[in-house]
Every structure is written in structure tokens, then in C-alpha cells.
XYZ file of C-alpha atoms in Angstrom:
335
model
C 129.510 124.990 99.411
C 129.946 122.168 101.776
C 127.360 119.253 102.614
C 127.313 115.740 103.792
C 125.913 112.660 102.371
C 125.335 110.458 105.495
C 123.515 107.161 105.934
C 124.615 106.243 109.467
C 124.347 102.764 111.502
C 122.438 103.398 114.741
C 125.538 102.977 117.145
C 128.877 104.846 117.085
C 131.396 102.900 115.410
C 134.735 101.946 117.082
C 137.204 103.178 114.519
C 136.692 106.227 111.761
C 138.989 105.770 108.648
C 139.122 109.346 107.284
C 139.985 109.410 103.460
C 140.907 112.532 101.894
C 140.070 112.679 98.075
C 140.960 114.875 95.095
C 141.051 114.327 91.718
C 141.795 110.283 92.509
C 139.132 108.809 89.745
C 141.762 105.988 88.820
C 142.013 104.983 92.295
C 139.562 105.918 94.888
C 137.524 102.820 94.027
C 140.331 100.254 95.022
C 140.931 102.354 98.028
C 137.274 102.251 99.522
C 136.920 98.616 98.373
C 140.061 97.551 100.219
C 138.767 99.315 103.309
C 135.216 97.627 102.965
C 136.936 94.372 102.984
C 138.177 94.667 106.136
C 138.229 91.916 108.480
C 137.322 93.983 111.570
C 133.923 95.303 111.368
C 133.395 98.026 113.785
C 134.204 101.055 111.495
C 132.990 103.797 109.288
C 134.735 105.386 106.565
C 134.542 109.114 106.291
C 134.988 110.704 103.090
C 136.138 114.104 102.255
C 135.967 115.243 98.624
C 138.258 118.152 98.398
C 136.584 119.671 95.468
C 137.443 116.951 92.763
C 137.432 118.286 89.306
C 137.665 114.924 87.549
C 135.153 112.077 87.718
C 135.842 111.364 91.707
C 132.522 112.714 92.874
C 130.471 110.510 90.377
C 132.599 107.631 91.671
C 131.904 108.383 95.046
C 127.962 108.796 94.361
C 128.117 104.820 93.742
C 129.076 103.895 97.325
C 126.330 106.615 98.715
C 124.391 103.865 100.089
C 126.519 102.175 102.022
C 125.957 102.548 105.700
C 129.447 102.678 106.909
C 130.195 105.371 104.610
C 130.018 109.235 105.062
C 130.390 111.475 102.070
C 131.524 115.020 102.746
C 131.570 117.395 99.713
C 133.747 120.530 100.081
C 135.571 123.532 98.092
C 139.198 122.749 97.478
C 141.165 123.517 100.635
C 144.063 121.035 100.463
C 145.135 117.861 102.319
C 145.338 119.082 106.005
C 141.952 120.732 105.908
C 140.469 117.803 104.431
C 141.638 115.580 107.245
C 140.738 118.261 110.000
C 137.244 117.926 108.318
C 137.312 114.122 108.491
C 138.454 114.659 112.269
C 135.303 116.919 113.007
C 133.051 114.521 111.400
C 134.309 111.504 112.824
C 132.734 109.517 115.767
C 135.242 106.515 116.292
C 137.159 106.250 119.362
C 140.205 105.599 117.275
C 140.895 107.368 113.845
C 143.237 106.686 111.207
C 143.892 107.998 107.902
C 144.065 106.450 104.497
C 145.219 108.497 101.221
C 142.512 107.988 98.269
C 145.148 107.029 95.868
C 146.491 103.676 98.374
C 144.960 100.920 99.767
C 145.358 98.652 102.662
C 145.836 94.953 103.699
C 142.391 93.079 104.403
C 143.414 93.100 108.276
C 144.884 96.661 108.478
C 141.983 97.732 110.921
C 142.485 94.561 113.016
C 146.038 94.323 113.376
C 146.579 98.024 114.597
C 143.340 97.957 117.045
C 144.153 95.054 119.004
C 147.028 96.196 120.930
C 144.722 99.460 121.870
C 142.044 97.339 122.895
C 144.496 94.857 124.901
C 146.197 97.616 126.692
C 144.370 100.898 127.405
C 147.912 102.634 128.025
C 148.629 102.192 124.144
C 147.341 105.260 122.480
C 148.861 105.034 119.112
C 149.933 101.803 116.823
C 152.094 101.860 114.132
C 152.319 99.357 111.102
C 154.888 98.589 108.644
C 154.005 99.323 105.069
C 155.111 98.676 101.280
C 156.009 101.451 98.459
C 154.449 100.297 95.552
C 156.298 101.683 91.834
C 155.620 101.012 88.621
C 157.897 97.776 88.383
C 158.759 97.077 92.193
C 158.008 97.335 95.368
C 160.185 98.204 98.658
C 158.971 96.785 102.036
C 159.063 98.618 105.280
C 158.414 95.842 108.150
C 158.859 97.830 111.545
C 160.795 96.219 114.693
C 157.804 94.994 117.085
C 157.919 97.269 120.359
C 156.255 99.224 122.919
C 157.852 102.557 123.479
C 156.409 105.594 125.854
C 155.333 108.378 123.927
C 158.316 109.951 125.414
C 160.777 107.677 123.925
C 158.896 107.704 120.577
C 159.388 111.755 120.510
C 162.775 111.449 120.910
C 163.519 108.835 118.376
C 161.224 110.959 116.061
C 163.485 113.702 116.371
C 166.645 112.412 116.481
C 166.680 109.436 113.754
C 163.989 111.055 111.436
C 162.603 107.942 110.166
C 159.669 108.367 107.669
C 157.417 105.330 109.625
C 157.438 107.630 112.582
C 156.618 110.755 110.830
C 153.856 109.548 108.227
C 150.291 109.882 109.258
C 148.719 107.221 107.534
C 150.474 104.097 108.695
C 148.960 104.482 112.624
C 145.964 104.193 114.521
C 145.522 106.839 117.121
C 143.273 107.363 120.160
C 141.020 110.316 118.886
C 141.292 112.153 122.038
C 144.999 112.800 121.393
C 143.675 115.260 118.651
C 140.542 116.913 120.532
C 141.909 117.214 124.121
C 145.387 118.465 122.973
C 144.028 121.081 120.395
C 146.407 118.984 117.676
C 145.146 119.768 114.056
C 146.799 119.587 110.701
C 148.592 122.899 109.794
C 145.933 124.138 106.664
C 147.954 125.180 103.446
C 151.138 123.062 104.513
C 153.016 120.798 102.244
C 153.968 117.509 104.106
C 151.762 118.323 107.096
C 152.555 115.169 108.972
C 155.764 116.313 109.715
C 154.383 119.369 111.679
C 151.730 117.178 113.701
C 153.345 113.798 114.036
C 155.624 114.819 116.722
C 153.087 116.418 119.040
C 150.849 113.589 118.884
C 153.562 111.274 119.961
C 154.667 113.755 122.852
C 151.120 113.599 124.403
C 150.649 109.747 124.028
C 151.278 107.522 127.058
C 152.705 104.484 124.672
C 152.793 103.951 121.051
C 152.877 100.200 120.128
C 155.168 99.378 116.605
C 154.077 96.420 114.642
C 156.280 94.313 112.159
C 153.286 93.760 109.969
C 152.951 95.687 106.521
C 149.765 96.765 106.337
C 149.426 99.862 104.174
C 150.246 100.345 100.518
C 151.821 103.594 99.580
C 151.670 104.071 95.658
C 154.793 106.101 95.006
C 153.548 106.139 91.084
C 150.775 108.613 91.983
C 151.119 112.372 92.864
C 147.282 113.264 92.805
C 147.347 113.956 96.373
C 150.076 116.640 96.540
C 150.706 119.399 93.671
C 152.784 118.322 90.651
C 156.071 120.250 91.557
C 159.311 119.753 90.097
C 162.000 117.120 91.569
C 164.204 120.189 92.675
C 161.170 122.030 93.929
C 159.860 118.731 95.841
C 163.112 118.492 97.722
C 163.441 122.260 98.472
C 159.902 121.835 100.015
C 160.899 118.890 101.911
C 163.715 120.096 103.339
C 162.120 123.088 104.294
C 159.719 121.124 106.076
C 162.247 119.660 108.123
C 163.864 122.339 109.245
C 160.237 123.885 110.025
C 159.321 120.941 112.155
C 162.783 121.211 114.277
C 162.180 125.065 114.959
C 158.383 124.442 116.020
C 159.261 121.517 118.214
C 161.595 123.433 119.831
C 159.367 125.865 121.093
C 156.241 123.201 121.466
C 158.270 121.029 123.847
C 158.724 122.211 127.511
C 161.182 119.555 128.697
C 164.788 120.031 128.647
C 165.513 116.768 126.876
C 162.983 117.029 124.241
C 164.348 120.784 123.423
C 167.805 119.434 123.191
C 166.238 116.283 120.592
C 164.906 119.197 118.474
C 168.092 120.976 118.500
C 169.626 117.848 116.964
C 166.785 117.956 114.482
C 167.256 121.011 113.669
C 171.176 120.638 112.909
C 170.086 117.449 110.870
C 167.802 119.506 108.825
C 171.043 121.768 108.032
C 172.904 119.011 106.901
C 170.189 117.846 104.711
C 170.242 121.295 102.971
C 174.055 120.704 102.655
C 174.126 117.264 101.343
C 171.412 118.139 98.623
C 173.249 120.697 97.840
C 176.545 118.655 97.193
C 174.478 116.042 95.257
C 172.791 118.759 93.191
C 169.217 118.209 94.016
C 169.089 121.794 94.886
C 170.786 124.961 94.021
C 174.516 124.887 95.282
C 174.115 128.398 97.231
C 172.355 126.459 99.850
C 175.902 124.947 100.949
C 177.450 127.883 102.245
C 174.197 129.333 103.509
C 173.618 126.229 105.757
C 176.990 125.726 106.714
C 176.802 129.222 108.436
C 173.513 128.010 110.003
C 175.305 124.994 111.629
C 178.177 127.406 112.566
C 175.777 129.436 114.348
C 173.531 127.069 115.622
C 176.454 125.259 117.755
C 178.273 128.756 118.659
C 178.032 129.421 122.289
C 175.453 126.454 122.952
C 176.013 124.351 126.040
C 176.790 121.063 125.415
C 174.280 118.662 124.006
C 174.039 115.149 125.092
C 172.390 113.851 121.936
C 175.233 115.167 119.521
C 176.900 112.104 118.319
C 180.321 110.903 117.398
C 179.117 110.953 113.782
C 177.803 114.118 113.765
C 180.810 115.655 115.932
C 182.837 113.990 113.257
C 180.831 115.750 110.195
C 180.834 119.163 112.246
C 184.655 119.094 112.264
C 185.019 118.184 108.366
C 182.655 120.984 107.965
C 184.274 123.731 109.766
C 187.627 123.110 107.732
C 188.246 126.003 105.297
C 185.156 126.474 103.011
C 184.061 123.135 104.281
C 186.472 121.498 101.680
C 186.809 118.162 103.862
C 183.139 117.666 104.215
C 182.424 118.522 100.496
C 185.260 116.038 99.473
C 183.909 113.210 102.325
C 180.380 113.458 101.277
C 181.029 113.103 97.592
C 182.771 109.928 98.232
C 180.069 108.424 100.535
C 176.825 110.094 99.227
C 177.877 108.007 95.812
C 177.435 104.714 97.444
C 173.935 105.489 98.762
């Protein structure tokens, strides 16, 4: 049964931060404390306790009296359902998502909201981030730039970079979700792959910030189920393929349909490469080699087909794909 515990301030906040929480007793305090320490003050935190069975609910009870925080408890329904519920309860003009086992810089909201307030044609801001491991961290600063939503969508499809796909390093105008009926697909792993391209495509402009403001704790696995390494890889690849197939159907303009076709081709090559490196079963090499051949057979020329991809395709269609296997066994070792 679902219930909300709300102690709302009188005026509507400018930003709603949506935090999905499931069995994060070790991390939820650090996450919420990093949000409460923000330099930008006009915000609320909507916490969705997605049926936690550990001490998460008890820890959240300590935050009930904070006027910034809305706590909603529901039976476990998964990350997408929790985010969608957070969107439904949110009152801000802008929304962002923070995973409950991560944390953010104290100027996370201040930096992300500034371009949106200065330029009403900007609908999404994107920041850099750090991946935090047990013994090191990896930095992902971004190139500061302003792109149209169309350009950003095309880049997402053609370049397949994580910072574009991720849900949590962005601040969005809430109207992108509500006016275009965009929600996260319930029950889906890697749900942002199936959602962010839609948000980009309906945005007027997307602003990228250099600042690394989000701290993604790779050592944690509390949000998603604990699959084996092989199973995780396979699910990630399957979602990349699913995204490209759905995007081809979603877009109306020929350019974006062609870009989605390249995204599908790239997903096939991802299956092939992971089979060569034994991250997934070797059977996928021939399955997806044939899919590449079928995709290209009888198709009109795709302007986004790069010389590099053409070279890979020429090696792949050699007898049994032998030349591609040799080439990638050498090059993938260097990565």
C-alpha cells in the first residue's frame, strides 16, 4: 500500500529532485545530506522508498520533519516506476534524478539551473561526473557547448556516449515529460537508454557543462539487481539494440531515422565484439554478423555510415568474418 508523508513549504519549489531508494541503508544519508547542503535553495526532494526491506525506511523517518523532503512509500515496483511516481508527485518547474547510493557536489543544482534561468530556450542541462571505485575515481568532464535538441539527439544515436544517455547528470524542464507523455518504461533495466533520446528530441536546446557535479558510486549495486557479469553485459547490449529499434519507430524525420539505423548497426557490432572478447557466448558472433548483413542488404545509402564503419563491415563480410575476428582480437586488447 502506498502513502506519502509530506511537510510542504507554502510556495512551489523551482526544482524537484527525485530520489529512488531501495535497500540503501548504507548510502541514503550521504545522498540526502549532499542534497540538503546545496548552495541553491529553491528545491524540494521527493524520495520514493520502493519497498525497501532493510533499514532504509527507518533512516528516512529521521528526515520526515524536514520541510524540503517528501517521502513516499510504495511496494517494490522497480526504478522506472519509482521515477515515474516521483515525477507525478513533483511540483517543480525543473526536475532531476539522483540515485540514492550516489551523491552530488554542493553546487550541483546551482550550476545546472543557471543556464535554464538565463536562456528560456534551453530545456536540458547536462553536467560531467565522476565514477567512484574502491581505490580510484574516473573523471568525465564535458565539453561546454550549446546544441539544439535535434543535434543532441543525433549525437546520442551516432556516438553512443554514456553522458548523453544517463538520466542522473541532467536537469530537465518538467514539461518535456508532461507535455510529450514521456515516462520511464516500467520493469525495464537500463531504462534511461529508452527514454533520454525522446527527451532530447523534444528539447529546443541542450546545454553541456564542463563541471563534474555528480558522483556515481560504481562499487554499489543497490539500485539494480545483482546479475552475473555475463548476464549484465548481455542485458546492456540487448537494451542498446532495443533502443535503436524503438527509436527508428519513434522518429518521423528521415535524418533521425537514419541515425537510429546506425545506432542499430553499432548495437550489432557491440554484440559481435563482446562475443570475440568472451564477455558473452561466442554464438552471438554469427547471429549478429548475419543481422549486419540483413540490415545492409538492399538498403539505400546511409549518409551517417562512416569510413570506419565501412571498413569494419568489409572485414566482417569476409568468409566467416575471419578478417574481422583477427583485427578486433588485436585492437580490442589495446583498449
